[in-house]
Amino acid sequence: MIKHYFASSINIFLRGITVIGRLLIILFIGKYLSVQDLGIYSLFFTTIVLATLLLGLDFYTFRTREILSQTCTNKMEMIRDQFIFHFIGYLIILPVLLLIFWFDILSN
């Protein structure tokens, strides 16, 4: 039970650090760079977050819970299938993302 609380505390700490890190980046950009630079950063960050959701479809959350469950007997097959799923997703979505950044669509 203590291990569970320790792991939960570390998880919350790491998530908090990432949120604070993003806040510090936004404050730095807002103070030292122009509003246009902040807008470009926001578009870039939003594109990456949406692409991550589109690529993974939050499938990793479901699959991780399944792998860690006590009743899972075919863990290697599940990991292999998840790898194949993400590989195919990257093959489809990555060229689209490269075109978005190559043609500079975000800054227009």
CSV table of N, CA and C in Angstrom, one decimal:
chain,number,residue,atom,x,y,z
A,1,MET,N,0.8,-1.2,0.0
A,1,MET,CA,0.0,0.0,0.0
A,1,MET,C,0.9,1.2,0.0
A,2,ILE,N,2.0,1.2,0.7
A,2,ILE,CA,2.9,2.4,0.8
A,2,ILE,C,3.5,2.6,-0.6
A,3,LYS,N,3.8,1.5,-1.3
A,3,LYS,CA,4.4,1.6,-2.6
A,3,LYS,C,3.5,2.3,-3.6
A,4,HIS,N,2.2,2.0,-3.4
A,4,HIS,CA,1.2,2.6,-4.3
A,4,HIS,C,1.1,4.1,-4.0
A,5,TYR,N,1.1,4.6,-2.8
A,5,TYR,CA,1.1,6.0,-2.5
A,5,TYR,C,2.4,6.7,-3.0
A,6,PHE,N,3.5,6.0,-2.8
A,6,PHE,CA,4.8,6.5,-3.3
A,6,PHE,C,4.8,6.7,-4.8
A,7,ALA,N,4.3,5.7,-5.5
A,7,ALA,CA,4.2,5.8,-7.0
A,7,ALA,C,3.3,6.9,-7.4
A,8,SER,N,2.1,7.0,-6.7
A,8,SER,CA,1.2,8.1,-7.0
A,8,SER,C,1.8,9.4,-6.8
A,9,SER,N,2.5,9.6,-5.7
A,9,SER,CA,3.2,10.9,-5.4
A,9,SER,C,4.2,11.2,-6.5
A,10,ILE,N,5.0,10.3,-6.9
A,10,ILE,CA,5.9,10.6,-8.0
A,10,ILE,C,5.2,10.9,-9.2
A,11,ASN,N,4.1,10.3,-9.6
A,11,ASN,CA,3.4,10.6,-10.8
A,11,ASN,C,2.8,12.0,-10.7
A,12,ILE,N,2.2,12.4,-9.6
A,12,ILE,CA,1.7,13.7,-9.4
A,12,ILE,C,2.8,14.7,-9.5
A,13,PHE,N,4.0,14.5,-8.9
A,13,PHE,CA,5.1,15.4,-8.9
A,13,PHE,C,5.6,15.6,-10.4
A,14,LEU,N,5.7,14.5,-11.1
A,14,LEU,CA,6.2,14.6,-12.5
A,14,LEU,C,5.2,15.4,-13.4
A,15,ARG,N,3.9,15.1,-13.2
A,15,ARG,CA,2.9,15.9,-14.0
A,15,ARG,C,2.9,17.3,-13.6
A,16,GLY,N,3.1,17.6,-12.3
A,16,GLY,CA,3.2,19.0,-11.9
A,16,GLY,C,4.4,19.7,-12.5
A,17,ILE,N,5.6,19.0,-12.6
A,17,ILE,CA,6.8,19.6,-13.1
A,17,ILE,C,6.5,20.0,-14.6
A,18,THR,N,5.9,19.1,-15.3
A,18,THR,CA,5.6,19.4,-16.8
A,18,THR,C,4.7,20.6,-16.9
A,19,VAL,N,3.7,20.7,-16.1
A,19,VAL,CA,2.8,21.9,-16.2
A,19,VAL,C,3.5,23.1,-15.8
A,20,ILE,N,4.3,23.1,-14.8
A,20,ILE,CA,5.1,24.3,-14.4
A,20,ILE,C,6.1,24.6,-15.5
A,21,GLY,N,6.7,23.6,-16.1
A,21,GLY,CA,7.6,23.9,-17.2
A,21,GLY,C,7.0,24.6,-18.4
A,22,ARG,N,5.8,24.1,-18.7
A,22,ARG,CA,5.0,24.8,-19.8
A,22,ARG,C,4.7,26.2,-19.4
A,23,LEU,N,4.3,26.4,-18.2
A,23,LEU,CA,4.0,27.8,-17.7
A,23,LEU,C,5.2,28.7,-17.8
A,24,LEU,N,6.3,28.2,-17.4
A,24,LEU,CA,7.6,29.0,-17.4
A,24,LEU,C,8.0,29.4,-18.9
A,25,ILE,N,7.8,28.4,-19.8
A,25,ILE,CA,8.1,28.7,-21.2
A,25,ILE,C,7.1,29.8,-21.7
A,26,ILE,N,5.9,29.7,-21.4
A,26,ILE,CA,4.9,30.7,-21.9
A,26,ILE,C,5.2,32.1,-21.3
A,27,LEU,N,5.6,32.1,-20.0
A,27,LEU,CA,5.9,33.4,-19.3
A,27,LEU,C,7.2,33.9,-20.0
A,28,PHE,N,8.2,33.1,-20.2
A,28,PHE,CA,9.4,33.6,-20.9
A,28,PHE,C,9.2,34.1,-22.2
A,29,ILE,N,8.4,33.4,-23.0
A,29,ILE,CA,8.1,33.9,-24.4
A,29,ILE,C,7.3,35.2,-24.3
A,30,GLY,N,6.3,35.2,-23.4
A,30,GLY,CA,5.5,36.4,-23.3
A,30,GLY,C,6.3,37.7,-22.8
A,31,LYS,N,7.4,37.5,-22.0
A,31,LYS,CA,8.1,38.6,-21.5
A,31,LYS,C,9.2,39.0,-22.5
A,32,TYR,N,10.0,38.1,-23.1
A,32,TYR,CA,11.1,38.4,-23.8
A,32,TYR,C,11.0,38.4,-25.4
A,33,LEU,N,9.9,37.8,-25.8
A,33,LEU,CA,9.7,37.7,-27.3
A,33,LEU,C,8.4,38.4,-27.6
A,34,SER,N,8.1,38.5,-28.9
A,34,SER,CA,6.9,39.2,-29.4
A,34,SER,C,5.7,38.4,-29.2
A,35,VAL,N,4.5,39.1,-29.4
A,35,VAL,CA,3.2,38.4,-29.4
A,35,VAL,C,3.1,37.4,-30.5
A,36,GLN,N,3.7,37.8,-31.7
A,36,GLN,CA,3.7,36.9,-32.8
A,36,GLN,C,4.5,35.6,-32.5
A,37,ASP,N,5.6,35.7,-31.8
A,37,ASP,CA,6.4,34.5,-31.4
A,37,ASP,C,5.5,33.6,-30.5
A,38,LEU,N,4.8,34.2,-29.6
A,38,LEU,CA,4.0,33.5,-28.7
A,38,LEU,C,2.9,32.8,-29.4
A,39,GLY,N,2.3,33.4,-30.4
A,39,GLY,CA,1.3,32.8,-31.2
A,39,GLY,C,1.8,31.7,-32.1
A,40,ILE,N,3.0,31.8,-32.6
A,40,ILE,CA,3.6,30.7,-33.4
A,40,ILE,C,3.9,29.5,-32.5
A,41,TYR,N,4.4,29.8,-31.3
A,41,TYR,CA,4.7,28.7,-30.3
A,41,TYR,C,3.4,28.0,-30.0
A,42,SER,N,2.3,28.8,-29.8
A,42,SER,CA,1.0,28.2,-29.4
A,42,SER,C,0.5,27.3,-30.5
A,43,LEU,N,0.6,27.8,-31.8
A,43,LEU,CA,0.2,27.0,-32.9
A,43,LEU,C,1.0,25.7,-33.0
A,44,PHE,N,2.3,25.8,-32.9
A,44,PHE,CA,3.2,24.7,-33.0
A,44,PHE,C,2.9,23.7,-31.9
A,45,PHE,N,2.7,24.1,-30.6
A,45,PHE,CA,2.5,23.3,-29.5
A,45,PHE,C,1.1,22.6,-29.7
A,46,THR,N,0.1,23.3,-30.1
A,46,THR,CA,-1.2,22.8,-30.3
A,46,THR,C,-1.2,21.7,-31.4
A,47,THR,N,-0.5,22.0,-32.5
A,47,THR,CA,-0.4,21.0,-33.6
A,47,THR,C,0.2,19.7,-33.1
A,48,ILE,N,1.3,19.8,-32.3
A,48,ILE,CA,2.0,18.6,-31.8
A,48,ILE,C,1.0,17.8,-30.8
A,49,VAL,N,0.3,18.5,-29.9
A,49,VAL,CA,-0.6,17.9,-29.0
A,49,VAL,C,-1.7,17.2,-29.8
A,50,LEU,N,-2.3,17.9,-30.7
A,50,LEU,CA,-3.4,17.2,-31.5
A,50,LEU,C,-2.9,16.1,-32.3
A,51,ALA,N,-1.7,16.2,-32.9
A,51,ALA,CA,-1.1,15.1,-33.7
A,51,ALA,C,-0.8,13.9,-32.8
A,52,THR,N,-0.4,14.1,-31.6
A,52,THR,CA,-0.1,13.0,-30.6
A,52,THR,C,-1.5,12.3,-30.3
A,53,LEU,N,-2.5,13.1,-30.1
A,53,LEU,CA,-3.8,12.5,-29.8
A,53,LEU,C,-4.3,11.7,-31.1
A,54,LEU,N,-4.1,12.3,-32.2
A,54,LEU,CA,-4.5,11.6,-33.5
A,54,LEU,C,-3.7,10.4,-33.7
A,55,LEU,N,-2.4,10.4,-33.5
A,55,LEU,CA,-1.6,9.2,-33.7
A,55,LEU,C,-1.9,8.1,-32.7
A,56,GLY,N,-2.0,8.4,-31.5
A,56,GLY,CA,-2.2,7.4,-30.5
A,56,GLY,C,-3.6,7.0,-30.2
A,57,LEU,N,-4.5,7.9,-30.5
A,57,LEU,CA,-5.9,7.7,-30.2
A,57,LEU,C,-6.2,7.3,-28.7
A,58,ASP,N,-5.2,7.7,-27.9
A,58,ASP,CA,-5.3,7.3,-26.4
A,58,ASP,C,-5.3,5.8,-26.3
A,59,PHE,N,-4.9,5.1,-27.3
A,59,PHE,CA,-4.9,3.6,-27.3
A,59,PHE,C,-3.9,3.1,-26.3
A,60,TYR,N,-2.8,3.9,-26.1
A,60,TYR,CA,-1.7,3.5,-25.2
A,60,TYR,C,-2.3,3.4,-23.7
A,61,THR,N,-3.2,4.3,-23.4
A,61,THR,CA,-3.8,4.3,-22.0
A,61,THR,C,-4.5,3.0,-21.8
A,62,PHE,N,-5.4,2.6,-22.7
A,62,PHE,CA,-6.1,1.4,-22.6
A,62,PHE,C,-5.2,0.2,-22.6
A,63,ARG,N,-4.2,0.2,-23.5
A,63,ARG,CA,-3.4,-1.0,-23.6
A,63,ARG,C,-2.5,-1.2,-22.4
A,64,THR,N,-2.0,-0.1,-21.8
A,64,THR,CA,-1.2,-0.2,-20.6
A,64,THR,C,-1.9,-0.7,-19.5
A,65,ARG,N,-3.2,-0.3,-19.3
A,65,ARG,CA,-4.0,-0.9,-18.2
A,65,ARG,C,-4.2,-2.4,-18.5
A,66,GLU,N,-4.4,-2.8,-19.7
A,66,GLU,CA,-4.6,-4.2,-20.0
A,66,GLU,C,-3.3,-5.0,-19.7
A,67,ILE,N,-2.2,-4.5,-20.1
A,67,ILE,CA,-0.9,-5.2,-19.9
A,67,ILE,C,-0.6,-5.3,-18.4
A,68,LEU,N,-0.9,-4.3,-17.6
A,68,LEU,CA,-0.6,-4.3,-16.2
A,68,LEU,C,-1.6,-5.1,-15.4
A,69,SER,N,-2.7,-5.5,-16.0
A,69,SER,CA,-3.8,-6.2,-15.2
A,69,SER,C,-3.2,-7.6,-14.8
A,70,GLN,N,-3.7,-8.1,-13.8
A,70,GLN,CA,-3.3,-9.4,-13.3
A,70,GLN,C,-3.8,-10.6,-14.2
A,71,THR,N,-4.8,-10.4,-14.9
A,71,THR,CA,-5.4,-11.4,-15.8
A,71,THR,C,-4.7,-11.5,-17.1
A,72,CYS,N,-3.9,-10.6,-17.5
A,72,CYS,CA,-3.3,-10.6,-18.8
A,72,CYS,C,-2.3,-11.7,-19.0
A,73,THR,N,-2.4,-12.6,-20.0
A,73,THR,CA,-1.5,-13.7,-20.2
A,73,THR,C,-0.7,-13.5,-21.4
A,74,ASN,N,-1.1,-12.7,-22.3
A,74,ASN,CA,-0.4,-12.5,-23.6
A,74,ASN,C,0.2,-11.1,-23.7
A,75,LYS,N,1.1,-10.7,-22.8
A,75,LYS,CA,1.7,-9.4,-22.8
A,75,LYS,C,2.5,-9.1,-24.0
A,76,MET,N,3.3,-10.0,-24.4
A,76,MET,CA,4.2,-9.8,-25.6
A,76,MET,C,3.4,-9.5,-26.8
A,77,GLU,N,2.3,-10.2,-27.0
A,77,GLU,CA,1.5,-10.0,-28.2
A,77,GLU,C,0.8,-8.7,-28.1
A,78,MET,N,0.4,-8.2,-27.0
A,78,MET,CA,-0.2,-6.9,-26.8
A,78,MET,C,0.8,-5.8,-27.1
A,79,ILE,N,2.0,-6.0,-26.6
A,79,ILE,CA,3.0,-5.0,-26.9
A,79,ILE,C,3.4,-4.9,-28.4
A,80,ARG,N,3.5,-6.1,-29.0
A,80,ARG,CA,3.7,-6.1,-30.4
A,80,ARG,C,2.6,-5.5,-31.2
A,81,ASP,N,1.4,-5.8,-30.9
A,81,ASP,CA,0.2,-5.2,-31.6
A,81,ASP,C,0.2,-3.7,-31.4
A,82,GLN,N,0.5,-3.2,-30.2
A,82,GLN,CA,0.5,-1.7,-30.0
A,82,GLN,C,1.6,-1.1,-30.8
A,83,PHE,N,2.8,-1.7,-30.9
A,83,PHE,CA,3.9,-1.2,-31.7
A,83,PHE,C,3.4,-1.2,-33.2
A,84,ILE,N,2.8,-2.2,-33.7
A,84,ILE,CA,2.3,-2.2,-35.1
A,84,ILE,C,1.3,-1.1,-35.3
A,85,PHE,N,0.4,-0.9,-34.4
A,85,PHE,CA,-0.6,0.1,-34.4
A,85,PHE,C,0.0,1.5,-34.5
A,86,HIS,N,1.0,1.8,-33.7
A,86,HIS,CA,1.6,3.1,-33.7
A,86,HIS,C,2.5,3.2,-35.0
A,87,PHE,N,3.1,2.2,-35.4
A,87,PHE,CA,4.0,2.3,-36.6
A,87,PHE,C,3.1,2.6,-37.8
A,88,ILE,N,2.0,2.0,-38.0
A,88,ILE,CA,1.1,2.3,-39.1
A,88,ILE,C,0.5,3.7,-39.0
A,89,GLY,N,0.2,4.1,-37.8
A,89,GLY,CA,-0.3,5.5,-37.6
A,89,GLY,C,0.8,6.5,-37.9
A,90,TYR,N,2.0,6.3,-37.6
A,90,TYR,CA,3.1,7.2,-37.9
A,90,TYR,C,3.3,7.2,-39.5
A,91,LEU,N,3.2,6.1,-40.1
A,91,LEU,CA,3.4,6.0,-41.6
A,91,LEU,C,2.3,6.8,-42.3
A,92,ILE,N,1.1,6.9,-41.7
A,92,ILE,CA,0.0,7.7,-42.3
A,92,ILE,C,0.1,9.1,-41.9
A,93,ILE,N,0.2,9.4,-40.7
A,93,ILE,CA,0.1,10.8,-40.2
A,93,ILE,C,1.4,11.6,-40.3
A,94,LEU,N,2.6,11.0,-40.2
A,94,LEU,CA,3.8,11.8,-40.3
A,94,LEU,C,4.0,12.5,-41.6
A,95,PRO,N,3.7,11.9,-42.8
A,95,PRO,CA,3.8,12.7,-44.0
A,95,PRO,C,2.9,13.9,-44.0
A,96,VAL,N,1.7,13.8,-43.5
A,96,VAL,CA,0.8,15.0,-43.4
A,96,VAL,C,1.4,16.1,-42.5
A,97,LEU,N,2.0,15.7,-41.4
A,97,LEU,CA,2.6,16.7,-40.5
A,97,LEU,C,3.8,17.3,-41.1
A,98,LEU,N,4.6,16.5,-41.8
A,98,LEU,CA,5.7,17.1,-42.5
A,98,LEU,C,5.3,18.1,-43.6
A,99,LEU,N,4.2,17.8,-44.3
A,99,LEU,CA,3.8,18.8,-45.3
A,99,LEU,C,3.3,20.1,-44.6
A,100,ILE,N,2.6,19.9,-43.4
A,100,ILE,CA,2.1,21.1,-42.7
A,100,ILE,C,3.3,22.0,-42.4
A,101,PHE,N,4.4,21.4,-41.9
A,101,PHE,CA,5.5,22.3,-41.5
A,101,PHE,C,6.4,22.6,-42.7
A,102,TRP,N,6.5,21.8,-43.7
A,102,TRP,CA,7.3,22.1,-44.9
A,102,TRP,C,6.7,23.3,-45.6
A,103,PHE,N,5.4,23.3,-45.8
A,103,PHE,CA,4.7,24.5,-46.6
A,103,PHE,C,4.4,25.6,-45.7
A,104,ASP,N,4.8,25.6,-44.4
A,104,ASP,CA,4.7,26.7,-43.5
A,104,ASP,C,3.2,27.2,-43.3
A,105,ILE,N,2.3,26.2,-43.2
A,105,ILE,CA,0.9,26.5,-43.2
A,105,ILE,C,0.6,27.2,-41.9
A,106,LEU,N,1.2,26.9,-40.8
A,106,LEU,CA,0.9,27.5,-39.5
A,106,LEU,C,1.2,28.9,-39.3
A,107,SER,N,2.2,29.5,-40.0
A,107,SER,CA,2.5,30.9,-39.8
A,107,SER,C,1.7,31.8,-40.7
A,108,ASN,N,0.9,31.3,-41.6
A,108,ASN,CA,0.1,32.2,-42.4
A,108,ASN,C,-1.2,32.5,-41.8
